[in-house]
Amino acid sequence: MKKFTSVKDINNVADWVKQALQLKSDPFANKHIGQNKTIGLLFFNPSLRTRMSTHKAALNLGMDVMVMNLNNDGWQIELEDGTVMNQGSQEHIKEAAAVISQYCDIVGVRTFPTLTDRDRDYADTVLNKFNQYLTVPLVSLESAILHPLQSFADAITIAEHKKKPKPKVVLSWAPHPKALPQAVANSFAEWMLQSEVELVITNPEGFDLAPQFTANATVTHQQEEAFAGADFIYAKNWSSFEQYGQIGKGLDHWTIDQAKMNLTNQAKFMHCLPVRRNVVVTDEVLDSDYSLAIAQANNRTYAAQTVLLNMLKNGQ
Ligand code: SN0
């Protein structure tokens, strides 16, 4: 496996969930496989769960780990070919990626979108340039448009908590004070459409996600109608894809509270974290015993470990 950047890089979600649950039941069984192998985790943006869970996954496999915050600690990287580099950027991605490949056997990259230039963001330029110039396998630690390690952990969590073979899973937009990427939502839709679930997406008008990730999904602009009979409510804010990067106005009534959860089939509540309390979701829901937010975060380790194990076994 040379890259893990989307659900398209794996053959079958159910198989991968099974592998992850197996690893979770015996996390140190493969400790010899990563011996003398190094993973480099490169961050252009903040991270808590991705950083710690991927680090832990690598340690569970016996790997060594190098973490670098590229924005603050590295040279400013040039991505365009043929640039006369007499301005701000100091090192070209060609050299940077080639050099990193000398030190690392697997590389992870986190890079957020601009939320101002849709074409550039949806070309996923930073991730794709690393993919082009690294000579070792690449793991997305959340790109401009997708967050596959999060969605994989979410699929594991749903498999553990579902009470029927094909649960109703509702991805609900929720308010937020800041423009956020569409990556978590795009990715969740992409993974759920490859899973044995009934996916319904609910968001205000003007907030429909990119068709390339949501084709065939049911979309409704009526949140309460979507919640009826739901087994899982997955809350997430995203800024508009249509009015690119806009956060909208007068949408505070989309906050998820107990009254809305009462419309569901005793649904579990999910969120990838970090979450703005009492904006996205009320304290009552987040602190309830039906919230899976911490269980999702725990499964990030086993999602990452499954990916790294596959790369260590079949990477080169
Ligand atoms: C990121 C996002 O893609 O929505 C990472 C989620 C895993 N979230 C944020 O940037 C939240 C920042 C904020 O201001 O609350």
Coordinates of C-alpha atoms and ligand atoms in Angstrom, one line a residue:
M1 CA 0.0 0.0 0.0
K2 CA 1.7 3.2 -1.2
K3 CA -0.8 5.7 0.0
F4 CA -3.8 6.2 2.3
T5 CA -5.5 9.4 1.2
S6 CA -9.1 8.4 0.6
V7 CA -11.5 5.4 0.9
K8 CA -10.5 4.7 -2.7
D9 CA -7.1 3.5 -1.4
I10 CA -8.6 0.5 0.4
N11 CA -10.6 -2.3 -1.2
N12 CA -13.4 -2.9 1.4
V13 CA -14.4 -0.9 4.4
A14 CA -16.0 -3.8 6.3
D15 CA -12.7 -5.8 5.9
W16 CA -10.6 -3.0 7.1
V17 CA -13.0 -2.5 10.1
K18 CA -12.5 -6.2 10.9
Q19 CA -8.7 -5.9 10.8
A20 CA -8.9 -2.8 13.1
L21 CA -11.0 -4.6 15.6
Q22 CA -8.6 -7.5 15.6
L23 CA -5.7 -5.1 16.2
K24 CA -7.7 -3.4 19.0
S25 CA -8.1 -6.7 20.8
D26 CA -4.4 -7.4 20.7
P27 CA -2.6 -4.1 20.0
F28 CA 1.0 -5.2 20.6
A29 CA 0.9 -8.5 18.6
N30 CA 2.8 -6.9 15.7
K31 CA 5.4 -5.0 17.7
H32 CA 8.3 -6.6 15.8
I33 CA 7.0 -5.5 12.3
G34 CA 7.9 -1.9 12.7
Q35 CA 11.3 -2.5 14.3
N36 CA 14.0 -0.2 12.8
K37 CA 11.3 1.6 10.7
T38 CA 10.6 5.3 11.1
I39 CA 7.4 7.3 10.5
G40 CA 7.6 11.1 10.0
L41 CA 4.5 13.1 10.9
L42 CA 4.5 16.5 9.2
F43 CA 2.0 19.1 10.4
F44 CA 1.2 22.3 8.6
N45 CA -1.8 22.9 11.0
P46 CA -2.7 22.1 14.6
S47 CA -3.6 18.6 15.8
L48 CA -4.2 16.8 19.0
R49 CA -5.9 13.4 18.3
T50 CA -4.3 12.8 14.9
R51 CA -0.9 13.6 16.2
M52 CA -1.1 11.5 19.4
S53 CA -3.1 8.6 18.0
T54 CA -0.9 8.1 15.0
H55 CA 2.2 8.4 17.2
K56 CA 0.8 5.8 19.5
A57 CA -0.2 3.5 16.6
A58 CA 3.4 3.6 15.4
L59 CA 4.8 2.8 18.9
N60 CA 2.3 -0.1 19.1
L61 CA 4.0 -1.5 15.9
G62 CA 7.5 -0.9 17.3
M63 CA 8.3 2.0 15.0
D64 CA 10.3 5.1 15.7
V65 CA 8.5 8.4 15.3
M66 CA 9.6 11.9 14.2
V67 CA 7.2 14.8 14.4
M68 CA 7.7 18.1 12.8
N69 CA 5.5 21.3 12.7
L70 CA 6.5 22.4 9.2
N71 CA 4.9 25.8 9.4
N72 CA 6.9 27.0 12.4
D73 CA 10.0 24.9 12.3
G74 CA 10.7 24.1 8.6
W75 CA 11.7 26.1 5.6
Q76 CA 8.8 27.6 3.6
I77 CA 8.1 25.1 0.9
E78 CA 7.6 26.0 -2.8
L79 CA 5.1 23.9 -4.6
E80 CA 5.0 25.3 -8.1
D81 CA 7.4 24.1 -10.8
G82 CA 9.6 26.5 -12.6
T83 CA 9.3 29.3 -10.0
V84 CA 12.1 31.8 -9.7
M85 CA 12.5 31.4 -5.9
N86 CA 13.6 34.9 -5.1
Q87 CA 10.6 35.6 -2.8
G88 CA 9.4 34.0 0.4
S89 CA 9.7 30.3 -0.2
Q90 CA 13.1 28.8 0.6
E91 CA 13.0 25.1 -0.4
H92 CA 11.2 23.3 -3.2
I93 CA 8.9 20.3 -2.5
K94 CA 11.1 18.2 -4.8
E95 CA 14.1 18.4 -2.5
A96 CA 12.1 18.5 0.7
A97 CA 10.1 15.3 -0.1
A98 CA 13.2 13.5 -1.5
V99 CA 15.2 14.3 1.6
I100 CA 12.3 13.3 4.0
S101 CA 12.2 10.0 2.1
Q102 CA 15.8 9.3 3.1
Y103 CA 14.9 9.5 6.8
C104 CA 11.4 8.0 6.9
D105 CA 9.8 4.7 5.8
I106 CA 6.3 6.2 6.0
V107 CA 5.3 9.9 5.9
G108 CA 2.1 11.5 7.2
V109 CA 1.0 15.0 6.2
R110 CA -1.6 17.3 7.6
T111 CA -2.6 20.3 5.5
F112 CA -5.8 22.4 5.8
P113 CA -7.5 24.2 2.9
T114 CA -7.3 28.0 2.2
L115 CA -11.1 28.2 2.2
T116 CA -10.6 31.1 -0.2
D117 CA -9.5 29.3 -3.4
R118 CA -11.8 26.4 -4.1
D119 CA -10.0 25.1 -7.2
R120 CA -6.7 25.0 -5.5
D121 CA -8.1 23.4 -2.3
Y122 CA -10.1 20.7 -4.3
A123 CA -6.9 19.9 -6.3
D124 CA -5.5 19.0 -2.9
T125 CA -2.2 20.5 -4.0
V126 CA 0.0 20.1 -1.0
L127 CA -0.9 16.4 -0.4
N128 CA -0.6 15.6 -4.1
K129 CA 2.8 17.2 -4.4
F130 CA 4.0 15.2 -1.5
N131 CA 2.6 12.1 -3.1
Q132 CA 4.3 12.9 -6.3
Y133 CA 7.8 13.5 -4.8
L134 CA 8.0 11.2 -1.8
T135 CA 9.5 7.8 -2.6
V136 CA 7.9 6.2 0.5
P137 CA 4.3 5.6 1.4
L138 CA 2.1 8.6 2.3
V139 CA -0.7 8.8 4.9
S140 CA -3.1 11.7 4.9
L141 CA -3.4 13.2 8.4
E142 CA -6.3 15.4 7.0
S143 CA -5.9 17.1 3.7
A144 CA -7.6 20.1 2.3
I145 CA -10.6 18.0 1.3
L146 CA -10.6 14.6 3.1
H147 CA -9.8 13.1 6.6
P148 CA -9.7 9.4 6.0
L149 CA -8.2 8.3 9.3
Q150 CA -11.1 10.1 11.1
S151 CA -13.7 8.4 8.9
F152 CA -12.0 5.0 9.3
A153 CA -12.2 5.4 13.1
D154 CA -15.9 6.5 12.7
A155 CA -16.6 3.4 10.7
I156 CA -15.0 1.2 13.5
T157 CA -17.0 3.0 16.1
I158 CA -20.3 2.6 14.3
A159 CA -19.5 -1.2 13.8
E160 CA -19.0 -1.5 17.5
H161 CA -22.2 0.3 18.6
K162 CA -24.8 -0.6 15.9
K163 CA -27.8 -2.5 17.0
K164 CA -29.1 -3.5 13.6
P165 CA -27.4 -4.7 10.4
K166 CA -28.1 -1.5 8.5
P167 CA -28.4 1.5 10.8
K168 CA -29.6 4.9 9.8
V169 CA -26.7 7.3 10.1
V170 CA -27.3 11.1 9.9
L171 CA -24.6 13.5 9.2
S172 CA -25.9 16.9 10.5
W173 CA -24.4 20.3 9.9
A174 CA -24.2 22.4 13.0
P175 CA -23.3 26.0 13.7
H176 CA -19.8 27.3 14.2
P177 CA -18.2 30.8 14.7
K178 CA -15.4 30.2 12.3
A179 CA -15.0 28.9 8.7
L180 CA -14.1 25.2 8.9
P181 CA -13.0 22.8 6.2
Q182 CA -15.4 20.4 4.5
A183 CA -12.8 17.6 4.9
V184 CA -14.4 15.6 7.8
A185 CA -17.9 15.7 6.3
N186 CA -16.7 14.9 2.7
S187 CA -14.7 12.0 4.0
F188 CA -17.5 10.7 6.3
A189 CA -19.9 10.7 3.4
E190 CA -17.4 8.9 1.2
W191 CA -16.8 6.2 3.8
M192 CA -20.5 5.7 4.8
L193 CA -21.5 5.4 1.1
Q194 CA -19.1 2.4 1.0
S195 CA -20.5 0.9 4.3
E196 CA -23.6 -1.1 5.2
V197 CA -25.6 1.9 6.5
E198 CA -28.5 4.2 5.4
L199 CA -26.8 7.6 5.1
V200 CA -28.8 10.8 5.3
I201 CA -27.1 14.2 5.2
T202 CA -28.9 17.3 6.6
N203 CA -27.6 20.8 6.2
P204 CA -29.0 24.3 5.6
E205 CA -29.6 25.5 2.0
G206 CA -26.3 26.7 0.6
F207 CA -24.3 24.1 2.5
D208 CA -24.6 21.1 0.3
L209 CA -21.3 19.2 0.1
A210 CA -19.2 18.6 -3.0
P211 CA -21.1 16.3 -5.4
Q212 CA -17.9 14.3 -6.0
F213 CA -18.1 12.9 -2.4
T214 CA -21.9 12.8 -1.9
A215 CA -23.3 11.5 -5.2
N216 CA -26.2 9.0 -4.3
A217 CA -26.5 10.3 -0.7
T218 CA -29.9 11.5 0.5
V219 CA -29.7 15.2 1.4
T220 CA -32.4 17.1 3.2
H221 CA -32.5 20.7 4.4
Q222 CA -35.0 19.7 7.2
Q223 CA -32.9 18.7 10.2
E224 CA -35.8 17.4 12.3
E225 CA -37.1 15.2 9.5
A226 CA -33.6 13.7 9.1
F227 CA -33.3 12.9 12.8
A228 CA -36.5 10.8 12.8
G229 CA -35.6 7.2 13.4
A230 CA -31.8 7.8 13.3
D231 CA -29.5 5.3 15.0
F232 CA -26.4 7.6 14.9
I233 CA -26.2 11.4 14.7
Y234 CA -22.9 12.6 13.4
A235 CA -22.5 16.4 14.0
K236 CA -20.1 18.5 12.1
N237 CA -19.8 22.1 11.0
W238 CA -18.4 22.9 7.6
S239 CA -18.2 26.1 5.7
S240 CA -20.1 26.5 2.4
F241 CA -18.8 24.6 -0.7
E242 CA -21.2 26.6 -2.9
Q243 CA -20.4 30.1 -1.5
Y244 CA -17.0 28.9 -0.9
G245 CA -15.7 29.4 2.7
Q246 CA -18.8 31.3 3.9
I247 CA -20.2 30.5 7.4
G248 CA -23.8 31.7 6.9
K249 CA -26.0 33.7 9.2
G250 CA -29.1 33.1 11.4
L251 CA -28.4 29.3 11.6
D252 CA -28.1 29.0 15.4
H253 CA -31.2 26.8 15.5
W254 CA -29.1 24.0 14.0
T255 CA -27.3 23.3 17.3
I256 CA -27.9 19.7 18.4
D257 CA -29.7 19.5 21.7
Q258 CA -31.7 16.9 23.7
A259 CA -35.0 17.9 22.2
K260 CA -33.6 17.0 18.7
M261 CA -32.0 13.8 20.0
N262 CA -35.5 12.8 21.3
L263 CA -36.7 12.6 17.7
T264 CA -34.2 9.8 17.0
N265 CA -34.3 6.0 17.6
Q266 CA -32.3 6.5 20.8
A267 CA -29.4 7.5 18.6
K268 CA -25.8 7.6 19.6
F269 CA -24.1 11.0 19.2
M270 CA -20.9 11.4 17.3
H271 CA -18.3 14.2 16.8
C272 CA -14.7 14.0 15.6
L273 CA -13.6 16.7 18.1
P274 CA -12.5 19.4 18.8
V275 CA -16.0 20.6 19.4
R276 CA -17.3 24.1 20.5
R277 CA -19.7 23.3 23.4
N278 CA -23.1 24.9 23.3
V279 CA -22.6 26.0 19.7
V280 CA -22.3 22.7 17.8
V281 CA -23.9 20.6 20.5
T282 CA -25.2 21.3 24.0
D283 CA -23.4 20.1 27.2
E284 CA -26.3 17.8 28.0
V285 CA -25.8 15.8 24.7
L286 CA -22.0 15.8 24.7
D287 CA -21.9 14.7 28.4
S288 CA -24.6 12.1 28.0
D289 CA -23.9 8.3 28.1
Y290 CA -25.0 8.0 24.5
S291 CA -22.1 10.3 23.3
L292 CA -19.4 8.3 21.4
A293 CA -17.0 11.2 21.0
I294 CA -14.3 9.8 23.3
A295 CA -14.8 6.2 21.9
Q296 CA -14.2 7.7 18.4
A297 CA -11.0 9.4 19.6
N298 CA -9.9 6.0 21.0
N299 CA -10.5 4.3 17.7
R300 CA -8.2 6.7 15.9
T301 CA -5.3 4.7 17.2
Y302 CA -6.6 1.4 15.7
A303 CA -7.5 3.1 12.4
A304 CA -4.0 4.5 12.1
Q305 CA -2.4 1.2 13.3
T306 CA -4.3 -0.8 10.6
V307 CA -3.1 1.6 7.9
L308 CA 0.5 1.6 9.1
L309 CA 0.5 -2.2 9.4
N310 CA -0.7 -2.6 5.9
M311 CA 2.0 -0.2 4.7
L312 CA 4.8 -2.0 6.7
K313 CA 3.7 -5.3 5.2
N314 CA 3.1 -4.3 1.6
G315 CA 4.5 -0.7 1.4
Q316 CA 7.5 -0.8 -0.8
Ligands
SN0_1 C1 -10.8 20.9 11.9 C2 -11.8 20.7 10.8 O1 -11.5 20.1 9.8 O2 -13.0 21.0 11.1 C3 -10.2 19.6 12.4 C4 -11.2 18.5 12.7 C5 -10.6 17.1 13.0 N1 -11.4 21.6 13.1 C6 -11.1 22.8 13.4 O3 -10.2 23.4 12.8 C7 -11.8 23.4 14.6 C8 -11.2 24.8 14.9 C9 -12.1 25.6 15.8 O4 -11.9 26.8 15.7 O5 -13.0 25.1 16.5

